């Protein structure tokens, strides 16, 4: 591997990555392989990478593939179900898994069991209407090649076998219950994966700077970007000049995007949503559950608040969480400032922000209710999944902070009525010299396809040169697996082998690392 030349203070870098999360790590890894002669600098305000949204306990760790997430298959007014988003999200995870698999195969990152584990994905509903919905969803998805192998049941004995902790002392006669199960699901420790990717990027010559906060981003007279950086340890200030800048600093990306002054960032705002988990502390309870079980979100709740009983594998340890319980904080980062939301309000995004508040009263009411929720109310929500749950077996922990994107309605309608976007939003300058990633779920699971999109938009002149390498990294690059059953079968076999995702008798062979 060719190592990029080292740069010194004052010399411009080819690529500046702001933020030490999974998105910057993914882009850095791609560029290290595609353009090993480019200089890359990473600036992270905390003391290490992957301490914000990418940290294992700050996200659900679900390899989002729509195998169990019901919000990706919305039901229309006429009763029909739209599976298009589920198909696209599943396809995107396959792209990410191919990239990770190739890096492992080539020895560029090691120990896949440290960041990915096989955990069944299960959907769970109760009540006649939701059971009918899940049955219809299953009938649509099970015929699709990306969802092959999905199972459906309303049988209490089967449910007890799939999820014994959820079946214990449940009154199945009181309300109909249904589940779907997909054994091909995964749990991903995105914090560990981020560290692995940055290790590879650093070996390729990139320079990582910690406790370095980018305070401002402006365009210099020579056309290069100038990032004003403060060393939080020494107080020293410096300027980093870069030919290309990626703002991958989670919720903090909006502020720097606004400071860049690019027209594509005008009118954009952010709505912060915080979260909490109940984390199980009883090893006997943890041992009774081995699945990621997703239910349906409450009316008015954001998609990131879909309740789930979730097996996690973090640092080789199997854990169990339930949640998330949504909340509100004006911070844009877990380690952010209370003034983040207020300082993001500008003249060009004031009306979209106000209109979102006026037209999303259900969401506001839901968040207020979550903030004021008592311990007993949290327990009642948990007991919908685990009837035998006791509060003494669970502790409340704070999850990560997310900032949902607020956009003016319609292209270029700055100051018009705003819309609240639940998802990830890639914003790029017209000349491709700066890009920012905003938003949340499915987030980390789609890091690779999002960064491939960024490469196409920001470096169109490199498309022909990079295409052969990208096809090596992602065999389905330029095509879709759903339309290529032979390639789909090959990809499934290869990624399962390289990422050590194997099942025996319908159960994961390995749960802990």
PDB file of N, CA, C and O in Angstrom, residues 5 41 103 110 188 199 214 243 247 309 326 370 405 503:
ATOM      1  N   UNK A   5       2.115  11.113   1.562  1.00  0.00           N
ATOM      2  CA  UNK A   5       3.182  11.929   2.132  1.00  0.00           C
ATOM      3  C   UNK A   5       2.693  12.674   3.360  1.00  0.00           C
ATOM      4  O   UNK A   5       1.544  13.069   3.454  1.00  0.00           O
ATOM      5  N   UNK A  41      -6.191  14.611   6.911  1.00  0.00           N
ATOM      6  CA  UNK A  41      -6.119  15.033   8.312  1.00  0.00           C
ATOM      7  C   UNK A  41      -7.491  14.857   8.949  1.00  0.00           C
ATOM      8  O   UNK A  41      -8.519  15.151   8.333  1.00  0.00           O
ATOM      9  N   UNK A 103     -12.360  -5.571   3.232  1.00  0.00           N
ATOM     10  CA  UNK A 103     -11.252  -5.091   4.060  1.00  0.00           C
ATOM     11  C   UNK A 103     -10.710  -6.207   4.943  1.00  0.00           C
ATOM     12  O   UNK A 103      -9.491  -6.335   5.124  1.00  0.00           O
ATOM     13  N   UNK A 110      -8.927  -6.198  10.979  1.00  0.00           N
ATOM     14  CA  UNK A 110      -8.888  -7.536  11.551  1.00  0.00           C
ATOM     15  C   UNK A 110     -10.044  -7.751  12.521  1.00  0.00           C
ATOM     16  O   UNK A 110     -10.777  -6.829  12.870  1.00  0.00           O
ATOM     17  N   UNK A 188     -24.123  -4.775  15.350  1.00  0.00           N
ATOM     18  CA  UNK A 188     -22.863  -4.137  14.967  1.00  0.00           C
ATOM     19  C   UNK A 188     -22.423  -3.171  16.059  1.00  0.00           C
ATOM     20  O   UNK A 188     -23.190  -2.306  16.485  1.00  0.00           O
ATOM     21  N   UNK A 199      -7.774   2.916  12.322  1.00  0.00           N
ATOM     22  CA  UNK A 199      -6.449   2.297  12.391  1.00  0.00           C
ATOM     23  C   UNK A 199      -5.888   2.098  10.982  1.00  0.00           C
ATOM     24  O   UNK A 199      -4.707   2.366  10.725  1.00  0.00           O
ATOM     25  N   UNK A 214     -12.852  22.165  15.513  1.00  0.00           N
ATOM     26  CA  UNK A 214     -12.963  23.082  14.373  1.00  0.00           C
ATOM     27  C   UNK A 214     -14.044  24.095  14.720  1.00  0.00           C
ATOM     28  O   UNK A 214     -15.216  23.744  14.892  1.00  0.00           O
ATOM     29  N   UNK A 243      -8.163  21.081   0.428  1.00  0.00           N
ATOM     30  CA  UNK A 243      -8.802  21.108  -0.892  1.00  0.00           C
ATOM     31  C   UNK A 243     -10.219  20.547  -0.839  1.00  0.00           C
ATOM     32  O   UNK A 243     -11.083  20.972  -1.597  1.00  0.00           O
ATOM     33  N   UNK A 247     -17.639  17.296   6.615  1.00  0.00           N
ATOM     34  CA  UNK A 247     -18.115  17.615   7.950  1.00  0.00           C
ATOM     35  C   UNK A 247     -18.942  16.430   8.436  1.00  0.00           C
ATOM     36  O   UNK A 247     -20.124  16.303   8.121  1.00  0.00           O
ATOM     37  N   UNK A 309     -36.427  -4.600  22.202  1.00  0.00           N
ATOM     38  CA  UNK A 309     -35.727  -5.396  23.200  1.00  0.00           C
ATOM     39  C   UNK A 309     -34.545  -6.011  22.478  1.00  0.00           C
ATOM     40  O   UNK A 309     -34.719  -6.834  21.588  1.00  0.00           O
ATOM     41  N   UNK A 326     -37.422   8.403  24.461  1.00  0.00           N
ATOM     42  CA  UNK A 326     -37.005   9.664  23.856  1.00  0.00           C
ATOM     43  C   UNK A 326     -37.056  10.798  24.866  1.00  0.00           C
ATOM     44  O   UNK A 326     -37.738  10.731  25.892  1.00  0.00           O
ATOM     45  N   UNK A 370     -42.398  11.880  27.288  1.00  0.00           N
ATOM     46  CA  UNK A 370     -41.243  11.027  27.544  1.00  0.00           C
ATOM     47  C   UNK A 370     -40.325  11.633  28.606  1.00  0.00           C
ATOM     48  O   UNK A 370     -39.802  10.929  29.466  1.00  0.00           O
ATOM     49  N   UNK A 405     -33.142  16.568  10.639  1.00  0.00           N
ATOM     50  CA  UNK A 405     -32.983  17.667   9.694  1.00  0.00           C
ATOM     51  C   UNK A 405     -34.318  18.349   9.424  1.00  0.00           C
ATOM     52  O   UNK A 405     -35.341  17.685   9.215  1.00  0.00           O
ATOM     53  N   UNK A 503     -24.604 -19.648  11.251  1.00  0.00           N
ATOM     54  CA  UNK A 503     -25.701 -20.122  12.084  1.00  0.00           C
ATOM     55  C   UNK A 503     -25.730 -21.646  12.077  1.00  0.00           C
ATOM     56  O   UNK A 503     -25.366 -22.278  11.088  1.00  0.00           O
TER      57      UNK A 503
END
